[in-house]
């Protein structure tokens, strides 16, 4: 049930942020799960936060993560070092930095929350960003992002150019209606994707782990799969070549994705039904 509620929260967050975050050609980053060992403290929590959340860098080098803006600090390496030193970063993460052979010379840029932005912004997102006001995001010289989080260093890599293009096309062509809530905690979200086929939309969404679209599919290919790590059974059902229904059965409910293609694009209806 916990994972299902998290999934609904992410869908709501994405639908709210669509008009805000995806106007240009953005860069997308994903968690490097191999750096999290079985001994990593709070491994499951970190995987939930970072695997199910888009980390997006816009063209103006603002990072959008967990519903919050992280601004680029116009500083040289020495100034970055001084800023991090004041926050006790080097003392708190001494062993982690040594483990990955990292020094200040490995740091390229620093992104941080501006507390004044939170105070001036009265939107709902400002409340959830308060707890992230002390997080720094560090761009390393190898183009990975590093985030000190829960006394550990979390690393993210940038998606391939092909996957980034898929996501940017997806969001730039997206128009969504207001989400509806029906009796019995049923959430319905309807979006339209101009000039995109069903497979265009599906393949773009498959790059986002929040959707759990892992199968490589073709038109008319029906199948049922189980993902034990997510505790979900998934059914793919085609009805002709212009309609695809994906049903995900969780322990705490069910999610349906109904794709319908017409000549001008694809309509996607998402229905979330918690038990």
PDB file of N, CA and C in Angstrom, residues 1-8 184-187 212 230-235 246-257 271-275:
ATOM      1  N   UNK A   1       0.824  -1.204   0.000  1.00  0.00           N
ATOM      2  CA  UNK A   1       0.000   0.000   0.000  1.00  0.00           C
ATOM      3  C   UNK A   1       0.863   1.262   0.000  1.00  0.00           C
ATOM      4  N   UNK A   2       1.982   1.219   0.766  1.00  0.00           N
ATOM      5  CA  UNK A   2       2.885   2.359   0.846  1.00  0.00           C
ATOM      6  C   UNK A   2       3.422   2.740  -0.524  1.00  0.00           C
ATOM      7  N   UNK A   3       3.846   1.720  -1.309  1.00  0.00           N
ATOM      8  CA  UNK A   3       4.402   1.992  -2.638  1.00  0.00           C
ATOM      9  C   UNK A   3       3.332   2.531  -3.572  1.00  0.00           C
ATOM     10  N   UNK A   4       2.102   2.036  -3.406  1.00  0.00           N
ATOM     11  CA  UNK A   4       1.027   2.487  -4.279  1.00  0.00           C
ATOM     12  C   UNK A   4       0.691   3.946  -4.001  1.00  0.00           C
ATOM     13  N   UNK A   5       0.661   4.335  -2.712  1.00  0.00           N
ATOM     14  CA  UNK A   5       0.403   5.737  -2.354  1.00  0.00           C
ATOM     15  C   UNK A   5       1.510   6.628  -2.881  1.00  0.00           C
ATOM     16  N   UNK A   6       2.775   6.166  -2.763  1.00  0.00           N
ATOM     17  CA  UNK A   6       3.895   6.931  -3.301  1.00  0.00           C
ATOM     18  C   UNK A   6       3.730   7.136  -4.793  1.00  0.00           C
ATOM     19  N   UNK A   7       3.293   6.092  -5.488  1.00  0.00           N
ATOM     20  CA  UNK A   7       3.107   6.176  -6.941  1.00  0.00           C
ATOM     21  C   UNK A   7       2.063   7.226  -7.298  1.00  0.00           C
ATOM     22  N   UNK A   8       0.934   7.242  -6.573  1.00  0.00           N
ATOM     23  CA  UNK A   8      -0.106   8.243  -6.821  1.00  0.00           C
ATOM     24  C   UNK A   8       0.438   9.642  -6.574  1.00  0.00           C
ATOM     25  N   UNK A 184     -14.623   6.821  -3.850  1.00  0.00           N
ATOM     26  CA  UNK A 184     -13.849   5.615  -3.565  1.00  0.00           C
ATOM     27  C   UNK A 184     -12.365   5.786  -3.837  1.00  0.00           C
ATOM     28  N   UNK A 185     -11.862   7.018  -3.784  1.00  0.00           N
ATOM     29  CA  UNK A 185     -10.437   7.283  -3.981  1.00  0.00           C
ATOM     30  C   UNK A 185      -9.940   6.770  -5.332  1.00  0.00           C
ATOM     31  N   UNK A 186     -10.691   7.060  -6.384  1.00  0.00           N
ATOM     32  CA  UNK A 186     -10.277   6.717  -7.742  1.00  0.00           C
ATOM     33  C   UNK A 186      -9.797   7.998  -8.421  1.00  0.00           C
ATOM     34  N   UNK A 187      -8.547   7.983  -8.876  1.00  0.00           N
ATOM     35  CA  UNK A 187      -7.953   9.160  -9.504  1.00  0.00           C
ATOM     36  C   UNK A 187      -7.850   8.927 -11.010  1.00  0.00           C
ATOM     37  N   UNK A 212       7.116   2.125 -14.208  1.00  0.00           N
ATOM     38  CA  UNK A 212       7.330   0.678 -14.257  1.00  0.00           C
ATOM     39  C   UNK A 212       6.930   0.105 -15.628  1.00  0.00           C
ATOM     40  N   UNK A 230       9.145  -4.849  -7.425  1.00  0.00           N
ATOM     41  CA  UNK A 230       8.115  -3.831  -7.222  1.00  0.00           C
ATOM     42  C   UNK A 230       6.803  -4.436  -6.721  1.00  0.00           C
ATOM     43  N   UNK A 231       6.772  -5.769  -6.561  1.00  0.00           N
ATOM     44  CA  UNK A 231       5.573  -6.477  -6.109  1.00  0.00           C
ATOM     45  C   UNK A 231       4.362  -6.080  -6.947  1.00  0.00           C
ATOM     46  N   UNK A 232       4.497  -6.237  -8.277  1.00  0.00           N
ATOM     47  CA  UNK A 232       3.419  -5.839  -9.180  1.00  0.00           C
ATOM     48  C   UNK A 232       3.300  -6.831 -10.335  1.00  0.00           C
ATOM     49  N   UNK A 233       2.065  -7.183 -10.687  1.00  0.00           N
ATOM     50  CA  UNK A 233       1.765  -7.976 -11.876  1.00  0.00           C
ATOM     51  C   UNK A 233       1.240  -7.027 -12.952  1.00  0.00           C
ATOM     52  N   UNK A 234       1.751  -7.162 -14.173  1.00  0.00           N
ATOM     53  CA  UNK A 234       1.408  -6.231 -15.250  1.00  0.00           C
ATOM     54  C   UNK A 234       0.833  -6.992 -16.443  1.00  0.00           C
ATOM     55  N   UNK A 235      -0.283  -6.489 -16.973  1.00  0.00           N
ATOM     56  CA  UNK A 235      -0.905  -7.059 -18.167  1.00  0.00           C
ATOM     57  C   UNK A 235      -0.863  -6.035 -19.299  1.00  0.00           C
ATOM     58  N   UNK A 246      -2.768  -1.102 -20.318  1.00  0.00           N
ATOM     59  CA  UNK A 246      -1.793  -1.700 -19.402  1.00  0.00           C
ATOM     60  C   UNK A 246      -2.394  -1.646 -18.002  1.00  0.00           C
ATOM     61  N   UNK A 247      -2.498  -2.805 -17.377  1.00  0.00           N
ATOM     62  CA  UNK A 247      -3.071  -2.883 -16.029  1.00  0.00           C
ATOM     63  C   UNK A 247      -1.997  -3.385 -15.075  1.00  0.00           C
ATOM     64  N   UNK A 248      -1.773  -2.628 -14.007  1.00  0.00           N
ATOM     65  CA  UNK A 248      -0.777  -2.996 -13.000  1.00  0.00           C
ATOM     66  C   UNK A 248      -1.497  -3.327 -11.698  1.00  0.00           C
ATOM     67  N   UNK A 249      -1.270  -4.551 -11.201  1.00  0.00           N
ATOM     68  CA  UNK A 249      -1.917  -5.028  -9.979  1.00  0.00           C
ATOM     69  C   UNK A 249      -0.903  -4.987  -8.833  1.00  0.00           C
ATOM     70  N   UNK A 250      -1.119  -4.071  -7.893  1.00  0.00           N
ATOM     71  CA  UNK A 250      -0.272  -3.951  -6.715  1.00  0.00           C
ATOM     72  C   UNK A 250      -0.954  -4.607  -5.517  1.00  0.00           C
ATOM     73  N   UNK A 251      -0.187  -4.801  -4.458  1.00  0.00           N
ATOM     74  CA  UNK A 251      -0.790  -5.293  -3.217  1.00  0.00           C
ATOM     75  C   UNK A 251      -1.799  -4.282  -2.677  1.00  0.00           C
ATOM     76  N   UNK A 252      -1.562  -3.002  -2.937  1.00  0.00           N
ATOM     77  CA  UNK A 252      -2.429  -1.966  -2.391  1.00  0.00           C
ATOM     78  C   UNK A 252      -3.366  -1.326  -3.389  1.00  0.00           C
ATOM     79  N   UNK A 253      -3.601  -1.986  -4.528  1.00  0.00           N
ATOM     80  CA  UNK A 253      -4.519  -1.390  -5.487  1.00  0.00           C
ATOM     81  C   UNK A 253      -4.165  -1.727  -6.917  1.00  0.00           C
ATOM     82  N   UNK A 254      -4.721  -0.947  -7.840  1.00  0.00           N
ATOM     83  CA  UNK A 254      -4.564  -1.215  -9.262  1.00  0.00           C
ATOM     84  C   UNK A 254      -4.409   0.094 -10.022  1.00  0.00           C
ATOM     85  N   UNK A 255      -3.574   0.079 -11.044  1.00  0.00           N
ATOM     86  CA  UNK A 255      -3.399   1.233 -11.929  1.00  0.00           C
ATOM     87  C   UNK A 255      -3.612   0.791 -13.368  1.00  0.00           C
ATOM     88  N   UNK A 256      -4.369   1.576 -14.129  1.00  0.00           N
ATOM     89  CA  UNK A 256      -4.625   1.272 -15.539  1.00  0.00           C
ATOM     90  C   UNK A 256      -4.166   2.437 -16.401  1.00  0.00           C
ATOM     91  N   UNK A 257      -3.541   2.109 -17.526  1.00  0.00           N
ATOM     92  CA  UNK A 257      -3.114   3.099 -18.512  1.00  0.00           C
ATOM     93  C   UNK A 257      -3.759   2.721 -19.836  1.00  0.00           C
ATOM     94  N   UNK A 271      -5.801   5.639 -14.647  1.00  0.00           N
ATOM     95  CA  UNK A 271      -6.789   5.449 -13.593  1.00  0.00           C
ATOM     96  C   UNK A 271      -6.103   4.720 -12.432  1.00  0.00           C
ATOM     97  N   UNK A 272      -6.058   5.370 -11.263  1.00  0.00           N
ATOM     98  CA  UNK A 272      -5.460   4.763 -10.067  1.00  0.00           C
ATOM     99  C   UNK A 272      -6.555   4.435  -9.078  1.00  0.00           C
ATOM    100  N   UNK A 273      -6.578   3.169  -8.643  1.00  0.00           N
ATOM    101  CA  UNK A 273      -7.638   2.691  -7.744  1.00  0.00           C
ATOM    102  C   UNK A 273      -7.010   1.983  -6.537  1.00  0.00           C
ATOM    103  N   UNK A 274      -6.767   2.682  -5.447  1.00  0.00           N
ATOM    104  CA  UNK A 274      -6.263   1.997  -4.241  1.00  0.00           C
ATOM    105  C   UNK A 274      -7.339   1.093  -3.656  1.00  0.00           C
ATOM    106  N   UNK A 275      -6.907   0.024  -2.993  1.00  0.00           N
ATOM    107  CA  UNK A 275      -7.849  -0.854  -2.311  1.00  0.00           C
ATOM    108  C   UNK A 275      -8.413  -0.145  -1.073  1.00  0.00           C
TER     109      UNK A 275
END
